[in-house]
Short mmCIF file of C-alpha atoms in Angstrom, two decimals:
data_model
loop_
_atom_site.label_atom_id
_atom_site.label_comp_id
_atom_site.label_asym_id
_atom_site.label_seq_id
_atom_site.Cartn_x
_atom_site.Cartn_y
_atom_site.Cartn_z
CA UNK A 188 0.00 0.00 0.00
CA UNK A 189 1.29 3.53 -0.88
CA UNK A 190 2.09 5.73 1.85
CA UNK A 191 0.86 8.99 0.51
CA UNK A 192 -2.35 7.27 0.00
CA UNK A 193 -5.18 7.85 2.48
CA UNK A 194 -7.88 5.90 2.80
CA UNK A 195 -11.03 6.58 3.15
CA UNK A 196 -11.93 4.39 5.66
CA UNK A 197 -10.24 1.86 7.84
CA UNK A 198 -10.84 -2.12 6.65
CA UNK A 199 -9.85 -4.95 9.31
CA UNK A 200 -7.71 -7.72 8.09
CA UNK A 201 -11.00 -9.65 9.83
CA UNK A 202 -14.04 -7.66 8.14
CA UNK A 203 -12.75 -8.55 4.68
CA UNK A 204 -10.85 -11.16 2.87
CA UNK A 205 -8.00 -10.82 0.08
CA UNK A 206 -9.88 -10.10 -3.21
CA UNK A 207 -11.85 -7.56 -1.86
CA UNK A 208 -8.73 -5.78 -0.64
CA UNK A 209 -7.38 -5.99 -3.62
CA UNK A 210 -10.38 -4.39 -5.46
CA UNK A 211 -9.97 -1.78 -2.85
CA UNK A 212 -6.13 -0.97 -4.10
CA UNK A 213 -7.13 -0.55 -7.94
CA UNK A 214 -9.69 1.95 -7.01
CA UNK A 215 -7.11 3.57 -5.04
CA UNK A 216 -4.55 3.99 -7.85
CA UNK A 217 -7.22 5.69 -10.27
CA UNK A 218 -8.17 7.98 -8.34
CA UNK A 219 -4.52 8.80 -7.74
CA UNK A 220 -4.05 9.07 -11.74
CA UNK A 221 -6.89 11.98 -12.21
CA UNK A 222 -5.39 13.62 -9.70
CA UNK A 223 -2.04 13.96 -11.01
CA UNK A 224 -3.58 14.69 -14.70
CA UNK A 225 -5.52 17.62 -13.37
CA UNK A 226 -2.28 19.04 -11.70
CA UNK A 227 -0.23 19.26 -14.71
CA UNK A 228 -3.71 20.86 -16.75
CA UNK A 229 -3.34 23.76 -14.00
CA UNK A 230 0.30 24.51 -13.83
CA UNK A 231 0.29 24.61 -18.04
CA UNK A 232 -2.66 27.30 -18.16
CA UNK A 233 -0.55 29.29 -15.50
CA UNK A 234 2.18 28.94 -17.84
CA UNK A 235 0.44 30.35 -20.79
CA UNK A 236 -1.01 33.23 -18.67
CA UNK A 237 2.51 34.39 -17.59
CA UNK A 238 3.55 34.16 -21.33
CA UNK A 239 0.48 36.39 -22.90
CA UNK A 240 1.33 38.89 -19.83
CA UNK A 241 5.03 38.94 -20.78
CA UNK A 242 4.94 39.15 -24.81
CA UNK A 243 2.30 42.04 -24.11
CA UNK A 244 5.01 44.38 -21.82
CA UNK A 245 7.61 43.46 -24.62
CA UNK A 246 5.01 44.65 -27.49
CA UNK A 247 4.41 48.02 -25.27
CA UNK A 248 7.83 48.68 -24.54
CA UNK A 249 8.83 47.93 -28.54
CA UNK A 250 5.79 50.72 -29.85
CA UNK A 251 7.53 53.77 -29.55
CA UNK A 252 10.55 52.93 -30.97
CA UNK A 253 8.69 51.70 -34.18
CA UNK A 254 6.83 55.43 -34.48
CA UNK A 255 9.74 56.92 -33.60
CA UNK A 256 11.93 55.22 -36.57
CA UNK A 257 8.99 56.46 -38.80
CA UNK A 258 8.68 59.80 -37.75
CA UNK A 259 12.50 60.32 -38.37
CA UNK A 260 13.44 58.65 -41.63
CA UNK A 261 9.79 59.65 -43.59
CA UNK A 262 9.28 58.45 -47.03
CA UNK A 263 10.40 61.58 -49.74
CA UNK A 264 7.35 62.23 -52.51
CA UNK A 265 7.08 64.64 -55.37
CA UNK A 266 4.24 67.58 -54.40
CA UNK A 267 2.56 70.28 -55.78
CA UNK A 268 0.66 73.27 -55.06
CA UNK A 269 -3.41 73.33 -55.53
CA UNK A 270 -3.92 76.57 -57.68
CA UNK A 271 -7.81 76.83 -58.37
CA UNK A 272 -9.24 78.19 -62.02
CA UNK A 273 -12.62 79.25 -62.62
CA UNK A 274 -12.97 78.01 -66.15
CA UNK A 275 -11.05 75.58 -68.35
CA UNK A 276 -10.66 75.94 -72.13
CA UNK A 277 -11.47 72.65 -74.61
CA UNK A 278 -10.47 72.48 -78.52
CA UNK A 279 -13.84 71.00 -80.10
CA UNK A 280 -13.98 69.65 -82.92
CA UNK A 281 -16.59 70.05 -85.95
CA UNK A 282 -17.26 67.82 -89.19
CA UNK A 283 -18.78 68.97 -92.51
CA UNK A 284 -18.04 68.58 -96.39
CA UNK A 285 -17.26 70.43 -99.25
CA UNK A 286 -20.05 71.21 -101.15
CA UNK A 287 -20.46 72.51 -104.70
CA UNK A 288 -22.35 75.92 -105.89
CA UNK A 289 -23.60 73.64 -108.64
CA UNK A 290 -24.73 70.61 -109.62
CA UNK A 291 -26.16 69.86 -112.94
CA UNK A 292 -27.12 66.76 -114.87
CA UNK A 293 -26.50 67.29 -118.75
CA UNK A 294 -28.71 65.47 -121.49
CA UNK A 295 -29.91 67.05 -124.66
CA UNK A 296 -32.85 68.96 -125.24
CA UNK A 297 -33.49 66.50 -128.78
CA UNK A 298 -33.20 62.92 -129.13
CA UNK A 299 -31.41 60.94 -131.16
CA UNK A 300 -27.96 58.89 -131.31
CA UNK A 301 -25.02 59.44 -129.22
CA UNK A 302 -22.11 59.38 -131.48
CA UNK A 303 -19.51 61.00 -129.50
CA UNK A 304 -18.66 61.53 -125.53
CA UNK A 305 -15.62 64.40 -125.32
CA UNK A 306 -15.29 63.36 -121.70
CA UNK A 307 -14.76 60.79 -118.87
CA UNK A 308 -15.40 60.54 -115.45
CA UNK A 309 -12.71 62.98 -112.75
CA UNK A 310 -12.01 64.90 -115.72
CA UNK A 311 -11.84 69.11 -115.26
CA UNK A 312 -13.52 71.02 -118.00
CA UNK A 313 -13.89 74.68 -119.19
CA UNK A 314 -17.71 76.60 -119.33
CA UNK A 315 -18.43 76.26 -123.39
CA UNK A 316 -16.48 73.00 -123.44
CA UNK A 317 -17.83 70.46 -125.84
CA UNK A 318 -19.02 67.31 -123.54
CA UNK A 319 -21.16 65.20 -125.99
CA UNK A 320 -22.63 65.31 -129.58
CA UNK A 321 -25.27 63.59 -131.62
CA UNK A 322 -25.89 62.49 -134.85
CA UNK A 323 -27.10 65.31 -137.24
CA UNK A 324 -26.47 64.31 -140.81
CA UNK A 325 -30.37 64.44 -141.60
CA UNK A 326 -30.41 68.21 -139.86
CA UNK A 327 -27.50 69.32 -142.05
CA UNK A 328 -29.01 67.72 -145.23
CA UNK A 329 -32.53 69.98 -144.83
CA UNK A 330 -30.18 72.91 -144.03
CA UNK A 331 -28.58 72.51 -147.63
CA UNK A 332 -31.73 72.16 -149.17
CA UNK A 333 -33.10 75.21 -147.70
CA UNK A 334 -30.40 77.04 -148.02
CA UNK A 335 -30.83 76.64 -151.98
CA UNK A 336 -34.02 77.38 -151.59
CA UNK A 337 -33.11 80.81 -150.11
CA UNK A 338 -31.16 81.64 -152.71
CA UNK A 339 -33.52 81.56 -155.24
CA UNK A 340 -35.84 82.98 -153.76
CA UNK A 341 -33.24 85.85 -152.57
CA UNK A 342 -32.27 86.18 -156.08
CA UNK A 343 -36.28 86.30 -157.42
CA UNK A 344 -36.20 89.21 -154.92
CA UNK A 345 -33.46 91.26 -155.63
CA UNK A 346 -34.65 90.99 -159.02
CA UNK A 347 -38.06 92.98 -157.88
CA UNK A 348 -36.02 95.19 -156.33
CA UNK A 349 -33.65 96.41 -159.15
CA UNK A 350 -36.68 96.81 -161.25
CA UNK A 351 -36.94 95.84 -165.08
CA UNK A 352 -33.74 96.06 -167.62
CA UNK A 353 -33.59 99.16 -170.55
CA UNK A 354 -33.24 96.31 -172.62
CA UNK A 355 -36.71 94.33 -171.82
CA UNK A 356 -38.49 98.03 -172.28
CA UNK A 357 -36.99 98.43 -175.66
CA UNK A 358 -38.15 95.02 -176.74
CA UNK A 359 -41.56 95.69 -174.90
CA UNK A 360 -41.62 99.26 -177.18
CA UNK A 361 -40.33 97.27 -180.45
CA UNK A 362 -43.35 94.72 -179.84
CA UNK A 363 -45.41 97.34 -179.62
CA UNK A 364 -44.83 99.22 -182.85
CA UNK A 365 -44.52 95.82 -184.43
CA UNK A 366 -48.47 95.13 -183.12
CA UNK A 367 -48.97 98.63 -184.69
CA UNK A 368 -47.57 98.62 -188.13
CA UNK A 369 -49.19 95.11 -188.64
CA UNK A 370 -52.27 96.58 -187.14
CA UNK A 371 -52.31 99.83 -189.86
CA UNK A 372 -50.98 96.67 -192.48
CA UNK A 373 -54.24 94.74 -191.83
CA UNK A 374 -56.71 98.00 -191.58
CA UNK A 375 -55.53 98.38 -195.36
CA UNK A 376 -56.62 95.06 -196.35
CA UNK A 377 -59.66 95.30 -195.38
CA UNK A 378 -60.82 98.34 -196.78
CA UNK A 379 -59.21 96.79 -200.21
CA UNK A 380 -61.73 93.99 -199.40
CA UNK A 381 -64.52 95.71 -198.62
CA UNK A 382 -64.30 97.73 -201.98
CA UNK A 383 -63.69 94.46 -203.43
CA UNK A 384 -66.28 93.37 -202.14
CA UNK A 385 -68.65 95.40 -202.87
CA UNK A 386 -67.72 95.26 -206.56
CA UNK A 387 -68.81 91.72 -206.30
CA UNK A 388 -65.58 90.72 -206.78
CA UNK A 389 -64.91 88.81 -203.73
CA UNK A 390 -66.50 86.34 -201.90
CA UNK A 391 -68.00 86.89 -198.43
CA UNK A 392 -65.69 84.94 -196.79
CA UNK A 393 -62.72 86.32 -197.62
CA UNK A 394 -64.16 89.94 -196.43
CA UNK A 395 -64.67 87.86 -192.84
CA UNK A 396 -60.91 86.77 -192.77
CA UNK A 397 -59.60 90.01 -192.96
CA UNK A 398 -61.99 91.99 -190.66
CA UNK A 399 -60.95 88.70 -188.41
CA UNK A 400 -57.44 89.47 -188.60
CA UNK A 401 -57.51 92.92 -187.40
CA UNK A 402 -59.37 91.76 -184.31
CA UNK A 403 -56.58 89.55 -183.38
CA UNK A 404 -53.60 92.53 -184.25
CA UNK A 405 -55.98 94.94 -182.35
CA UNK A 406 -55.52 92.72 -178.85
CA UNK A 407 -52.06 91.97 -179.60
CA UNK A 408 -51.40 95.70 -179.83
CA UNK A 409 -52.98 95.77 -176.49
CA UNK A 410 -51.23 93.39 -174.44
CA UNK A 411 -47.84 94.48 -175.95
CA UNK A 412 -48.63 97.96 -175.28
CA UNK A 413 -49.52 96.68 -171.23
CA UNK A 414 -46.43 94.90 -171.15
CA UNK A 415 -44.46 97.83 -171.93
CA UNK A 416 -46.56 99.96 -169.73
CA UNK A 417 -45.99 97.13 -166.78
CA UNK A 418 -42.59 97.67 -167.47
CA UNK A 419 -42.13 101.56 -167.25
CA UNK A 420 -44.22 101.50 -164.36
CA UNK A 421 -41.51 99.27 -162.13
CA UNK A 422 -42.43 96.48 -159.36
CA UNK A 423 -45.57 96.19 -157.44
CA UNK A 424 -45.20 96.64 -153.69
CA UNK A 425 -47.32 94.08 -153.50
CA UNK A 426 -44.79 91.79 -155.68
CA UNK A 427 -41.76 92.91 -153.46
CA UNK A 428 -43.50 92.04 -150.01
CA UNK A 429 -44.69 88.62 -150.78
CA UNK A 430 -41.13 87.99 -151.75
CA UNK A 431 -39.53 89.17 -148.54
CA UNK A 432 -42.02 87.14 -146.80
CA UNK A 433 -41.13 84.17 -148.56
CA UNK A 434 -36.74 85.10 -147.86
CA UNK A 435 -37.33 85.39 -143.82
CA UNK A 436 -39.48 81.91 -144.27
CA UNK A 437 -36.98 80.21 -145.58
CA UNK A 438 -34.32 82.00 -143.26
CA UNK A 439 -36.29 80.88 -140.54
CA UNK A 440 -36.25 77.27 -141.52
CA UNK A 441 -32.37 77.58 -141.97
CA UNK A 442 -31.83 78.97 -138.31
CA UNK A 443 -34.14 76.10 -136.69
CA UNK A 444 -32.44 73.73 -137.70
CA UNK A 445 -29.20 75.28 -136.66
CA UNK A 446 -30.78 75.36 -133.48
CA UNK A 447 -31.55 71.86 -133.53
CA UNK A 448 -27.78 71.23 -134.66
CA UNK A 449 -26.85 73.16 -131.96
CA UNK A 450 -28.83 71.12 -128.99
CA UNK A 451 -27.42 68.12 -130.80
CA UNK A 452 -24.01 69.01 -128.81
CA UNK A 453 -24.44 69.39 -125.19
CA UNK A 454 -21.96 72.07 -123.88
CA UNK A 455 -20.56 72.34 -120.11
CA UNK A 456 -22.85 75.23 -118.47
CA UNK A 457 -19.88 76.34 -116.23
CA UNK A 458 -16.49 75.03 -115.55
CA UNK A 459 -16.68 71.94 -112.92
CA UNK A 460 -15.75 68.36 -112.73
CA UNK A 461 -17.36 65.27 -114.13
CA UNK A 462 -18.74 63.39 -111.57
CA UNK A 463 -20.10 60.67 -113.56
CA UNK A 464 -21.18 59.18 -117.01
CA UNK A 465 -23.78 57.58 -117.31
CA UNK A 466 -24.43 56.80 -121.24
CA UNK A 467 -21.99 55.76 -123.79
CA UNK A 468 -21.82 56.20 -127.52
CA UNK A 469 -24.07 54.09 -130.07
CA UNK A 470 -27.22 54.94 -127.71
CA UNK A 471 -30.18 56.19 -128.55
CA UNK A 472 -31.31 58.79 -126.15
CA UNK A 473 -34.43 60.38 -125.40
CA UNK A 474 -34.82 64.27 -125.17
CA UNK A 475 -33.84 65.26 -121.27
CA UNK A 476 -32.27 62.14 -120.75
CA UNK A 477 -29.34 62.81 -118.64
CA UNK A 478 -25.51 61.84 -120.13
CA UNK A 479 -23.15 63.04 -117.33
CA UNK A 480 -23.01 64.69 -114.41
CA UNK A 481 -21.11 68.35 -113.74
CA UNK A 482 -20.44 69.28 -110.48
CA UNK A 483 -18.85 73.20 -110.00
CA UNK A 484 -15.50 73.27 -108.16
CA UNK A 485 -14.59 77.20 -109.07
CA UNK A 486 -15.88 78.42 -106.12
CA UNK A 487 -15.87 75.55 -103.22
CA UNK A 488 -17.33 76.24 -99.75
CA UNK A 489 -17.42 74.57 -96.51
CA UNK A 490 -21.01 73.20 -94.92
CA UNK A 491 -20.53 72.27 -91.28
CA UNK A 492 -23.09 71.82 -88.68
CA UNK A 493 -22.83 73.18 -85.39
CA UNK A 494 -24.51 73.77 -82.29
CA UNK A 495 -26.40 77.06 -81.79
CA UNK A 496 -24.43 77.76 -78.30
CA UNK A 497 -21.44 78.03 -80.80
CA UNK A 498 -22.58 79.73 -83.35
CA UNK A 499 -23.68 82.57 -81.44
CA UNK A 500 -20.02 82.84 -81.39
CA UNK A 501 -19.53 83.46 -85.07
CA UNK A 502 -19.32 86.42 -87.16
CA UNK A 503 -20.36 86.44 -90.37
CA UNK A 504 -16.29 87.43 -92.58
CA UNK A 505 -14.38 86.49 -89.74
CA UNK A 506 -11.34 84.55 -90.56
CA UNK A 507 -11.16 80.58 -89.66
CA UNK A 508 -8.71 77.63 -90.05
CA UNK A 509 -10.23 74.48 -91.41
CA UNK A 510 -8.52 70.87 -92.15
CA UNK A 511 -8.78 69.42 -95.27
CA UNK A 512 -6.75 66.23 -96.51
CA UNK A 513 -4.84 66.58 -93.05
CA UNK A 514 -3.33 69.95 -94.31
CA UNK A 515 -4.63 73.32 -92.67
CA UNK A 516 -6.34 76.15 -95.16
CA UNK A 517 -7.83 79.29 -94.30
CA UNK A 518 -11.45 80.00 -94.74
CA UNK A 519 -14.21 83.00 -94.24
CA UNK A 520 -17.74 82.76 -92.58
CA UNK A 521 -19.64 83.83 -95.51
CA UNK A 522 -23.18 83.06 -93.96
CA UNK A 523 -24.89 80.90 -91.30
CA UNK A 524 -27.75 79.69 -92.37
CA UNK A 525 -31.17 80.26 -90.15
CA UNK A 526 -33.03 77.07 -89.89
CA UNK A 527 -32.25 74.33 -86.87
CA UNK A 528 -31.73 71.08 -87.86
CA UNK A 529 -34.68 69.58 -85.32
CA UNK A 530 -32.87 65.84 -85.18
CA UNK A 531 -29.01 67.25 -84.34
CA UNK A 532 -29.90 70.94 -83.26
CA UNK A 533 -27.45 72.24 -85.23
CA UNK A 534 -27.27 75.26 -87.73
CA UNK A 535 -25.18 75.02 -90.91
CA UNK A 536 -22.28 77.31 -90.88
CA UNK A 537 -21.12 78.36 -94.89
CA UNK A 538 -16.88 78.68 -95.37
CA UNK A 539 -15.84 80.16 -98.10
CA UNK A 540 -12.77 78.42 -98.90
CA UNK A 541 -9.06 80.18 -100.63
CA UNK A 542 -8.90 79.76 -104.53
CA UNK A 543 -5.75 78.51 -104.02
CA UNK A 544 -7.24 75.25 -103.04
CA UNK A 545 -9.58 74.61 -106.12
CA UNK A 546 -6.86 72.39 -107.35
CA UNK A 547 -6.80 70.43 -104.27
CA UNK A 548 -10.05 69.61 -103.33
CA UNK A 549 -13.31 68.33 -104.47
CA UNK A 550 -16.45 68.29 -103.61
CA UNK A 551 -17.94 66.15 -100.66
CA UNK A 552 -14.42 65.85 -99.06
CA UNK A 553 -14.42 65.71 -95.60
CA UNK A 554 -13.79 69.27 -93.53
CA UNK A 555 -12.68 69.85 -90.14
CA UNK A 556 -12.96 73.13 -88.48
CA UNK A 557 -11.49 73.14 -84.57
CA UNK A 558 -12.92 75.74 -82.47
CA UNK A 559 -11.43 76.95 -78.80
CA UNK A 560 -14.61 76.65 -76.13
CA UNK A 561 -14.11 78.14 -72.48
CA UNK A 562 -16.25 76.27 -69.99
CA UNK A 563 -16.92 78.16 -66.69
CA UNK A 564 -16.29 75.48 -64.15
CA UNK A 565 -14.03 75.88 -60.53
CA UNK A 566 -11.92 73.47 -59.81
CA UNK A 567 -8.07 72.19 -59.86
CA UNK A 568 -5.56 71.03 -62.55
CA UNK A 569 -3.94 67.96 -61.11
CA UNK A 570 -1.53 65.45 -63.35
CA UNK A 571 -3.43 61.67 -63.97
CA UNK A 572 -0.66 60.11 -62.01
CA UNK A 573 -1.96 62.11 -58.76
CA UNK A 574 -5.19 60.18 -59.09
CA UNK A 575 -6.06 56.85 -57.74
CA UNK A 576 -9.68 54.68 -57.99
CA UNK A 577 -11.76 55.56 -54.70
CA UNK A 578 -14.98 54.14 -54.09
CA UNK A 579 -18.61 54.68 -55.15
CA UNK A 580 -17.23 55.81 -58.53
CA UNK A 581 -15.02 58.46 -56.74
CA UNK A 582 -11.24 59.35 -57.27
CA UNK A 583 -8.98 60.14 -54.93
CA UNK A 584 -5.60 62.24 -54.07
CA UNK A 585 -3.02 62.65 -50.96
CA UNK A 586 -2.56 65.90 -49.46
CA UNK A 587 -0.02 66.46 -46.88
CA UNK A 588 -0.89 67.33 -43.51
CA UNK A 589 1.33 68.22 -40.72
CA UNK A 590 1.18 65.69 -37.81
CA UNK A 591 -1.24 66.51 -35.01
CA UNK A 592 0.88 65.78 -32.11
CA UNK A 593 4.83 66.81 -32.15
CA UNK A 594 7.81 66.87 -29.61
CA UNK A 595 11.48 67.80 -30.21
CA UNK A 596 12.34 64.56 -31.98
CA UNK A 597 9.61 64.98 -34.48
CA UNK A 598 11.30 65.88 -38.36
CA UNK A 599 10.18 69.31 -39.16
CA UNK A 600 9.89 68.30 -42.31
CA UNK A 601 7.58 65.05 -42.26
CA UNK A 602 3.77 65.44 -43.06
CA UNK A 603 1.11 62.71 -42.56
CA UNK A 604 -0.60 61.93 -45.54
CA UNK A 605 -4.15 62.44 -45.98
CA UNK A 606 -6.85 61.17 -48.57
CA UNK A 607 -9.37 63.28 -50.29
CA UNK A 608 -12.13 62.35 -52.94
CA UNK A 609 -12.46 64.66 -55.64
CA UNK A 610 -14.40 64.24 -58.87
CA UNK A 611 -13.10 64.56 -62.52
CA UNK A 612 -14.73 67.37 -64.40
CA UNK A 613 -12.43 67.34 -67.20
CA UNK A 614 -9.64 65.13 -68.98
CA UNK A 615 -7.12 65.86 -71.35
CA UNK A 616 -3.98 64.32 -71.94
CA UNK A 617 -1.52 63.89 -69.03
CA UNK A 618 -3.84 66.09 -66.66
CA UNK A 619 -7.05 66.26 -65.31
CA UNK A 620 -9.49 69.06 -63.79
CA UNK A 621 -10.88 67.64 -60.69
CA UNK A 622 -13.34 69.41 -57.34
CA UNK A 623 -13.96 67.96 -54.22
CA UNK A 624 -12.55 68.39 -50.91
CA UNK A 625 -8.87 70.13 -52.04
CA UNK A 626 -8.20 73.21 -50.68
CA UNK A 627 -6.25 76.08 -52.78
CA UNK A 628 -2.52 75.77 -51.42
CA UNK A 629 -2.62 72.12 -50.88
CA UNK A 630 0.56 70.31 -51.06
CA UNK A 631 -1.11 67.06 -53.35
CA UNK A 632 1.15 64.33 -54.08
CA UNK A 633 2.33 64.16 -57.78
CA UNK A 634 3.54 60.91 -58.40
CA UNK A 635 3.88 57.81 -56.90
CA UNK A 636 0.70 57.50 -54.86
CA UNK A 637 0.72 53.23 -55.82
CA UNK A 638 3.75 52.80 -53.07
CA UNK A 639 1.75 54.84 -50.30
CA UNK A 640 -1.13 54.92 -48.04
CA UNK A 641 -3.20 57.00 -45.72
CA UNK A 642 -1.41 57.90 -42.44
CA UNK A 643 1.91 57.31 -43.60
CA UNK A 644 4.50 59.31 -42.80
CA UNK A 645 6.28 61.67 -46.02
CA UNK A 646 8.61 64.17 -46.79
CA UNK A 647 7.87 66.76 -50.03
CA UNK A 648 10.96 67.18 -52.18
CA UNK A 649 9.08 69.37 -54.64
CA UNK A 650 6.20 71.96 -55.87
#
């Protein structure tokens, strides 16, 4: 039996027999083992408790030299200065086209078949210039025949007009004596016959022939002697009218058809370029029918659309810049047209462009023009790499602060940093124009911000 072991109560060697004292042993000995397991679970908490209490007083004690180390050797960043602005300034840009004065599509006023096309498509031609032609050999052969038929009857007229040769009226006055003398010839017959006659000597008949005979010399006289008389007398007014109208009929005639000749060629209404053609030779074409297309390039201008807040800017003849082809020309406000475009609420501002640049351009070519817009809006410039992503859509900067509390080790020239959420207003380039809570005279941190964090401890090395 162990001799640290009490019992719990005292057993006589008579009261029980050996197996029940040695049941009473085995109950002894566990009891023992709890005991001595608890006892070990005790003095290992107290060890734990003294260890939590200990690494505590080192982590206290160890605190102020870690602030202190930070608050002498701060980390250098780049700074600035927060300078406010009231407005910022933003190069818009615009997009129209050259357009052309003029745009005509060219057929012929006449149909018939296309022989010849003087032109192709891109190609620069002259006001008058000959651009197409049809066939007209049936026009120029009724041209010669009226033409001969004006001369004739030119020639009928000039005749009326010079009046009657000297040597038709002598032949007039030779017929006349002629009628006479064969008149007074027969008037001497018949009185022979008549005697004759009466004598019994002749037959009744041949009386008849003779007084027959000076009938017919009588009217023969006559109508020679009203030829003659026709003659001295000269051309009827009458005579020389109808004439003349028949000359300026004829002339008439003659200029139609040149006319017709004429529309049989179509000719370029004013210089320009061809655009397109859209018939080629062999067809027939109908009158109207359009052969090419002419678009003007003497006198280009600019169309752009813009908005009305703009251009309430403009003047009409002030002096602009526009972009063509990637090269810069200069250009004149010649008019801005009145009515708003209800889909883009824009107006249409007209450029007049240089006439150096005829050669250069065509129409429906793109045209820039880039106009300077100042937007009133307060705020700060700040450079992209001062920004970082904040939350709820927000951006947001370091300013520097100076540390709240300071004793005689403290570096005079370490700052704590500080965030701030601002909102971009603006972007361009490498900068952006932000508002929020920035102050004017901040000292915001330039560059960098990735390696650094709120609370930490910097030192500026520049504005």
């Amino acid at each position: 039996m162990n001799p640290e072991f009490t019992p719990h109560s005292e057993i006589s060697g008579d009261e029980i027999d050996e197996g029940e004292y040695s049941q009473e042993l085995e109950n002894q000995h566990k009891d023992y083992s709890k005991l001595l397991r608890y006892s070990m679970l005790g003095v290992l908490g107290l060890m734990l408790i003294v260890g939590t209490v200990f690494g505590a007083n080192n982590l206290t004690k160890t605190e102020p030299q870690t602030k202190k180390v930070a608050v002498a050797r701060p980390i250098p960043v780049t700074t600035l200065r927060a300078e406010p602005v009231k407005s910022y300034q933003v190069l818009r840009t615009y997009t129209g086209e050259i357009a052309a004065i003029r745009t005509s599509e060219l057929g012929f006023e006449r149909g018939g078949k296309l022989v010849d096309v003087f032109v192709k498509e891109g190609d620069r031609i002259t006001s008058g210039q000959s651009i197409a032609k049809l066939d007209v050999s049936n026009l120029q052969m009724q041209k010669l025949q009226l033409e001969a038929q004006l001369a004739q009857a030119q020639a009928r007229l000039d005749e009326f007009t010079a009046g009657p040769r000297q040597q038709d009226i002598t032949a007039a006055r030779a017929a006349v004596e002629d009628a006479k003398q064969q008149l007074q010839l027969q008037k001497t017959k018949l009185k022979r016959r008549k005697y004759l006659y009466g004598e019994g000597a002749i037959a009744r008949e041949q009386l008849d022939e003779i007084a027959f005979g000076e009938n017919s010399l009588n009217a023969r006289l006559q109508q020679a002697q009203s030829s003659l008389d026709e003659l001295l007398a000269g051309t009827r007014i009458e005579q020389l009218a109808a004439q003349r109208a028949v000359v300026k009929q004829l002339e008439a005639s003659i200029s139609d058809l040149q006319i017709n000749i004429a529309k049989s060629t179509i000719k370029a209404p004013f210089s320009g370029i061809i655009s397109a053609r859209q018939i080629d030779e062999g067809t027939v074409v109908n009158p109207g029918q359009a052969v090419v297309r002419l678009v003007e390039n003497i006198s280009p201008e600019a169309r752009i659309g813009m908005p009305t807040t703009v251009v309430n800017k403009l003047r009409v003849g002030s002096s602009q810049t526009v972009e063509i082809n990637n090269q810069t020309t200069a250009a004149r406000v010649a008019s801005i047209l009145p009515v708003v475009n209800p889909s883009t609420r824009t107006q249409v501002v007209v450029l007049k462009l240089e006439s150096s640049t005829i050669s250069q351009i065509n129409p429906g070519q793109t045209v820039r023009l880039k106009l300077t817009d100042t937007i009133p809006t307060e705020g700060f410039w700040l450079p992209n790499k001062a920004l970082t992503q904040g939350l709820r859509g927000l951006w947001t900067s370091y300013v520097l602060t100076k540390p709240k509390t300071e004793n005689s080790n403290t570096n005079q020239d370490a700052f704590v940093l500080e965030q701030r959420s601002i909102e971009i207003l603006h972007q361009e380039s490498d900068r952006v124009l932000v508002r929020g809570t920035l102050q004017p005279g901040d000292m915001i941190v330039a560059d960098g911000i990735h390696r650094l964090v709120p609370g930490q401890i910097v030192r500026p090395i520049g504005e």
